[in-house]
Amino acid sequence: MATHAPQPPAGLPEPPEVPLVYQRRIRDLLIQALYVAVTALVIAYVVLQLGGREYGFGFLNQPASFDVGNQWLTNIDGTTNSRFTMYLVGVWSTIRVVVLAIALSTVFGILIGVARLSSNWLVSRLAMLFVETFRNAPLFVQIVLWYAVVLFGLPTIQNVINVGDFLFLSNRGIAIPWTVPDGGFWGGPDWMVGVWVAALFAAGGLAFWVRRRRQTAERETGKVQYPNRWALGLFAALALASFILLGMPVAIDRPIVEGTTYAEGMAIYPEFAALLLGLVVYTSAFVAEIVRGSIQALPRGQTEAASAIGLTAYQRLTTVILPQALRQIIPSVTNQYLNVSKNSSLASGVSYFDLFFVANIIQNKIGHAVEVFLLITVTYMLMSLVISLIMNYINRRVTLHSV
Amino acid sequence: MRLVMLGLAALLSLMLLAACGGGDGDGQAGGGNAPESVLRDVIDRGVLHCGVKGSQPGFSYLEPDGTFTGFDVEFCKAIAAAVLEDADAVEYLSVASASRFELLAAQEIDVLIRTTTVTAERDAGRGVDFAPTTFYTGQSFAVHADSGIFSTADMDGITICVQSATTTEQNLDDLFAELGYSYVPLGGEDQENQDAFIAGRCDAWTGDQSNLASRISQLPNAADFRVINEIISKEPLAPGVLDYDNAWKDVITWVVYGLINAEELGVTQSNVAAWSEDPPNTAVARLLGVPFEGGEVADLGFDVDPQFIQRALRAVGNYGEIYERTVARVGIARAGTLNALYTEGGIIYAPPYR
């Protein structure tokens, strides 16, 4: 950062002497010294305050003696498993809600952001109403509202709403059909579903390769090659073919109500649903504003030029506007994603067993607040770093590829 | 000029250092082994900070007019009367179960009377010391009256509302491990659990039987729910104070014992004034801190004057009177339970006051 101070040209009067504290170098030094001193004092204070305690993470290996609800794909009980295992169950719950919330709020955010720019008066006003409502109410209030008012407002499980034996709604949650591995008509073993998933990956790779080739051909020859339609069609065909060839290894399981619980199918519990709804609706409003702002930041000429060469509104958006707007959108939207991961800690407000809730239970039972909160902080930091890494990668690709 | 500014800057940083250093020293004095008893703090302050629950009818409940009522609250009043000679010199803090021990450790509250169960881990590991048990209860389950659940044997696979970070949660886990049953826990604070249970989100709601009974009794549709007739744990509820503060703990311990002894000796809120003038026997005289037939007043060595139990009795009456005024009002009878006096088949028993 060394910069050459401009030398006054000869013959001009000497500049007046600058007092020491106004000199950049001295001032920087002073500020840094002060910063170091304050940091050292804070650390010393914390160490002195906590000096008498015992430290260590050994307590995490002891049996948890509490159970964690709202598990998905896992059923780990706290009687025999360690506290750390239960913490990881909480981490898994957090990851689940964060990934879904990010994906859904991106989709809804883009839709609503584009809708706000619609020339249809009703559509744009509705989008504005959505944004202004959900952006300006605290997230915690929204989550509790979804939980206590909307989801608890559903009837009890004894009076469950049954939509064609397909969808069940009650205040025990929403039950939807779900897939189960199945021997299929060859009567094969359950792991056939794994083979099918592998086949899906292969089909995806192949489709991606075809798309690339067609894109290149399109660019070189100038003829329309429909890369996306080809890729999607190929993937669908391969998926269906392998599915039938393997003897349909996946069956759809409809939910049923058994006593006071949902059995089979997939139950989405109100706690999870409320947190997800809250996060998605809240974040969508912000993403929508980012999308709108980024599109409006483009010169109007882009839209007009695209219209002038006869592109439809949809083509205009997907081939001209959004690719350019993405460069604005991605860095801002990354911040929203980071917020989602941190805001997910509001889960304890609706009794959803996320990592913060589980860690809090551990801390309340055994103490060790310093270690537990260190663990929580590091976990959230890791999550944020992973999100940042992924987003930076996407950002690099977008800036490189756009012409 | 330059020197002046530099000097000023140096002075400023020195002052900052000094300020931080000063704060440091204070913190240490408060955080280490307190040489001063909380008793002295309370007397100096003139008001007792009592940590209660504030949401459990019969034990501690914030009334619509802003006052607190209940069994735990009466003990706060008794302590304030004993130490500060004024039963109303209490500041009640509604504390969450999750933060109660931290608040005690930070001395935000002087005493924790919040339906807190005595456990070894809390006593040994959490820096809490417990005064004598004031109420014996046990964990049970509330269910919907029309459900087919009558005992824990009917509970396989159900959803249970349970307050997180409590002994309740741990008992539940132990019980279901022993039964080999599965269950889905739903954890919240007491009120959230109650709402979820009433809404039908969970099949059963577990907690101290006394808590469940008192809360259900307050509901307009109390008949739609019932508490099962099975107790799965021992939950002795006792006031908690900070470790290593004998002067303070002794006072609280003997206020509790004093109120129990008073019941046994027949001292009541209505006769305490008369008996203080003219005690019927030496035991009553000692308890009230008055001379018996012209003798000496026994000084038993407390850090408060000998009449502290007398003042508590004047303010709130004896143990039985407190029970009748608070817990009995929410439908929890005393006769035949553990909370009856030991002379009447219960286990409420106090060592002699002498």
PDB file of N, CA and C in Angstrom, chain B residues 99-129:
ATOM      1  N   SER B  99     -32.576 -20.290  31.814  1.00  0.00           N
ATOM      2  CA  SER B  99     -31.562 -19.319  32.234  1.00  0.00           C
ATOM      3  C   SER B  99     -31.524 -19.141  33.743  1.00  0.00           C
ATOM      4  N   ARG B 100     -32.279 -19.961  34.486  1.00  0.00           N
ATOM      5  CA  ARG B 100     -32.422 -19.680  35.915  1.00  0.00           C
ATOM      6  C   ARG B 100     -31.096 -19.750  36.667  1.00  0.00           C
ATOM      7  N   PHE B 101     -30.245 -20.748  36.336  1.00  0.00           N
ATOM      8  CA  PHE B 101     -29.011 -20.891  37.111  1.00  0.00           C
ATOM      9  C   PHE B 101     -27.997 -19.809  36.748  1.00  0.00           C
ATOM     10  N   GLU B 102     -28.036 -19.399  35.476  1.00  0.00           N
ATOM     11  CA  GLU B 102     -27.153 -18.309  35.071  1.00  0.00           C
ATOM     12  C   GLU B 102     -27.524 -17.026  35.806  1.00  0.00           C
ATOM     13  N   LEU B 103     -28.826 -16.784  35.926  1.00  0.00           N
ATOM     14  CA  LEU B 103     -29.265 -15.567  36.604  1.00  0.00           C
ATOM     15  C   LEU B 103     -28.863 -15.598  38.073  1.00  0.00           C
ATOM     16  N   LEU B 104     -28.905 -16.780  38.654  1.00  0.00           N
ATOM     17  CA  LEU B 104     -28.496 -16.912  40.049  1.00  0.00           C
ATOM     18  C   LEU B 104     -26.986 -16.673  40.162  1.00  0.00           C
ATOM     19  N   ALA B 105     -26.233 -17.273  39.244  1.00  0.00           N
ATOM     20  CA  ALA B 105     -24.775 -17.129  39.283  1.00  0.00           C
ATOM     21  C   ALA B 105     -24.371 -15.678  39.060  1.00  0.00           C
ATOM     22  N   ALA B 106     -25.114 -14.969  38.220  1.00  0.00           N
ATOM     23  CA  ALA B 106     -24.791 -13.570  37.941  1.00  0.00           C
ATOM     24  C   ALA B 106     -25.333 -12.643  39.023  1.00  0.00           C
ATOM     25  N   GLN B 107     -25.980 -13.224  40.047  1.00  0.00           N
ATOM     26  CA  GLN B 107     -26.577 -12.479  41.148  1.00  0.00           C
ATOM     27  C   GLN B 107     -27.623 -11.481  40.690  1.00  0.00           C
ATOM     28  N   GLU B 108     -28.270 -11.814  39.572  1.00  0.00           N
ATOM     29  CA  GLU B 108     -29.426 -11.020  39.165  1.00  0.00           C
ATOM     30  C   GLU B 108     -30.587 -11.331  40.101  1.00  0.00           C
ATOM     31  N   ILE B 109     -30.590 -12.545  40.627  1.00  0.00           N
ATOM     32  CA  ILE B 109     -31.590 -12.910  41.627  1.00  0.00           C
ATOM     33  C   ILE B 109     -30.854 -13.399  42.872  1.00  0.00           C
ATOM     34  N   ASP B 110     -31.437 -13.122  44.032  1.00  0.00           N
ATOM     35  CA  ASP B 110     -30.801 -13.527  45.280  1.00  0.00           C
ATOM     36  C   ASP B 110     -31.171 -14.959  45.627  1.00  0.00           C
ATOM     37  N   VAL B 111     -32.388 -15.317  45.278  1.00  0.00           N
ATOM     38  CA  VAL B 111     -32.852 -16.661  45.590  1.00  0.00           C
ATOM     39  C   VAL B 111     -33.779 -17.110  44.467  1.00  0.00           C
ATOM     40  N   LEU B 112     -33.670 -18.404  44.150  1.00  0.00           N
ATOM     41  CA  LEU B 112     -34.445 -18.965  43.056  1.00  0.00           C
ATOM     42  C   LEU B 112     -35.536 -19.846  43.647  1.00  0.00           C
ATOM     43  N   ILE B 113     -36.789 -19.381  43.587  1.00  0.00           N
ATOM     44  CA  ILE B 113     -37.888 -20.201  44.088  1.00  0.00           C
ATOM     45  C   ILE B 113     -38.820 -20.415  42.910  1.00  0.00           C
ATOM     46  N   ARG B 114     -38.470 -21.396  42.122  1.00  0.00           N
ATOM     47  CA  ARG B 114     -39.119 -21.514  40.821  1.00  0.00           C
ATOM     48  C   ARG B 114     -39.380 -22.979  40.518  1.00  0.00           C
ATOM     49  N   THR B 115     -40.116 -23.641  41.357  1.00  0.00           N
ATOM     50  CA  THR B 115     -40.430 -25.063  41.195  1.00  0.00           C
ATOM     51  C   THR B 115     -39.227 -25.818  40.615  1.00  0.00           C
ATOM     52  N   THR B 116     -38.084 -25.600  41.247  1.00  0.00           N
ATOM     53  CA  THR B 116     -36.849 -26.197  40.749  1.00  0.00           C
ATOM     54  C   THR B 116     -36.560 -27.515  41.472  1.00  0.00           C
ATOM     55  N   THR B 117     -36.336 -28.566  40.689  1.00  0.00           N
ATOM     56  CA  THR B 117     -36.057 -29.873  41.268  1.00  0.00           C
ATOM     57  C   THR B 117     -34.617 -29.952  41.764  1.00  0.00           C
ATOM     58  N   VAL B 118     -34.459 -30.512  42.944  1.00  0.00           N
ATOM     59  CA  VAL B 118     -33.108 -30.744  43.461  1.00  0.00           C
ATOM     60  C   VAL B 118     -32.521 -31.959  42.744  1.00  0.00           C
ATOM     61  N   THR B 119     -31.359 -31.796  42.132  1.00  0.00           N
ATOM     62  CA  THR B 119     -30.669 -32.958  41.574  1.00  0.00           C
ATOM     63  C   THR B 119     -29.199 -32.876  41.961  1.00  0.00           C
ATOM     64  N   ALA B 120     -28.533 -34.008  41.904  1.00  0.00           N
ATOM     65  CA  ALA B 120     -27.114 -34.059  42.258  1.00  0.00           C
ATOM     66  C   ALA B 120     -26.299 -33.194  41.311  1.00  0.00           C
ATOM     67  N   GLU B 121     -26.647 -33.279  40.024  1.00  0.00           N
ATOM     68  CA  GLU B 121     -25.874 -32.537  39.031  1.00  0.00           C
ATOM     69  C   GLU B 121     -25.969 -31.034  39.268  1.00  0.00           C
ATOM     70  N   ARG B 122     -27.164 -30.582  39.588  1.00  0.00           N
ATOM     71  CA  ARG B 122     -27.341 -29.154  39.837  1.00  0.00           C
ATOM     72  C   ARG B 122     -26.598 -28.734  41.100  1.00  0.00           C
ATOM     73  N   ASP B 123     -26.699 -29.573  42.119  1.00  0.00           N
ATOM     74  CA  ASP B 123     -26.063 -29.237  43.380  1.00  0.00           C
ATOM     75  C   ASP B 123     -24.545 -29.228  43.229  1.00  0.00           C
ATOM     76  N   ALA B 124     -24.021 -30.266  42.583  1.00  0.00           N
ATOM     77  CA  ALA B 124     -22.567 -30.415  42.505  1.00  0.00           C
ATOM     78  C   ALA B 124     -21.962 -29.632  41.357  1.00  0.00           C
ATOM     79  N   GLY B 125     -22.663 -29.597  40.233  1.00  0.00           N
ATOM     80  CA  GLY B 125     -22.024 -29.068  39.032  1.00  0.00           C
ATOM     81  C   GLY B 125     -22.422 -27.668  38.636  1.00  0.00           C
ATOM     82  N   ARG B 126     -23.563 -27.193  39.111  1.00  0.00           N
ATOM     83  CA  ARG B 126     -24.054 -25.928  38.581  1.00  0.00           C
ATOM     84  C   ARG B 126     -23.897 -24.758  39.534  1.00  0.00           C
ATOM     85  N   GLY B 127     -23.167 -24.933  40.619  1.00  0.00           N
ATOM     86  CA  GLY B 127     -22.940 -23.800  41.517  1.00  0.00           C
ATOM     87  C   GLY B 127     -24.162 -23.405  42.311  1.00  0.00           C
ATOM     88  N   VAL B 128     -25.110 -24.342  42.452  1.00  0.00           N
ATOM     89  CA  VAL B 128     -26.338 -24.041  43.183  1.00  0.00           C
ATOM     90  C   VAL B 128     -26.331 -24.817  44.492  1.00  0.00           C
ATOM     91  N   ASP B 129     -26.873 -24.198  45.520  1.00  0.00           N
ATOM     92  CA  ASP B 129     -27.062 -24.873  46.788  1.00  0.00           C
ATOM     93  C   ASP B 129     -28.558 -24.845  47.070  1.00  0.00           C
TER      94      ASP B 129
END
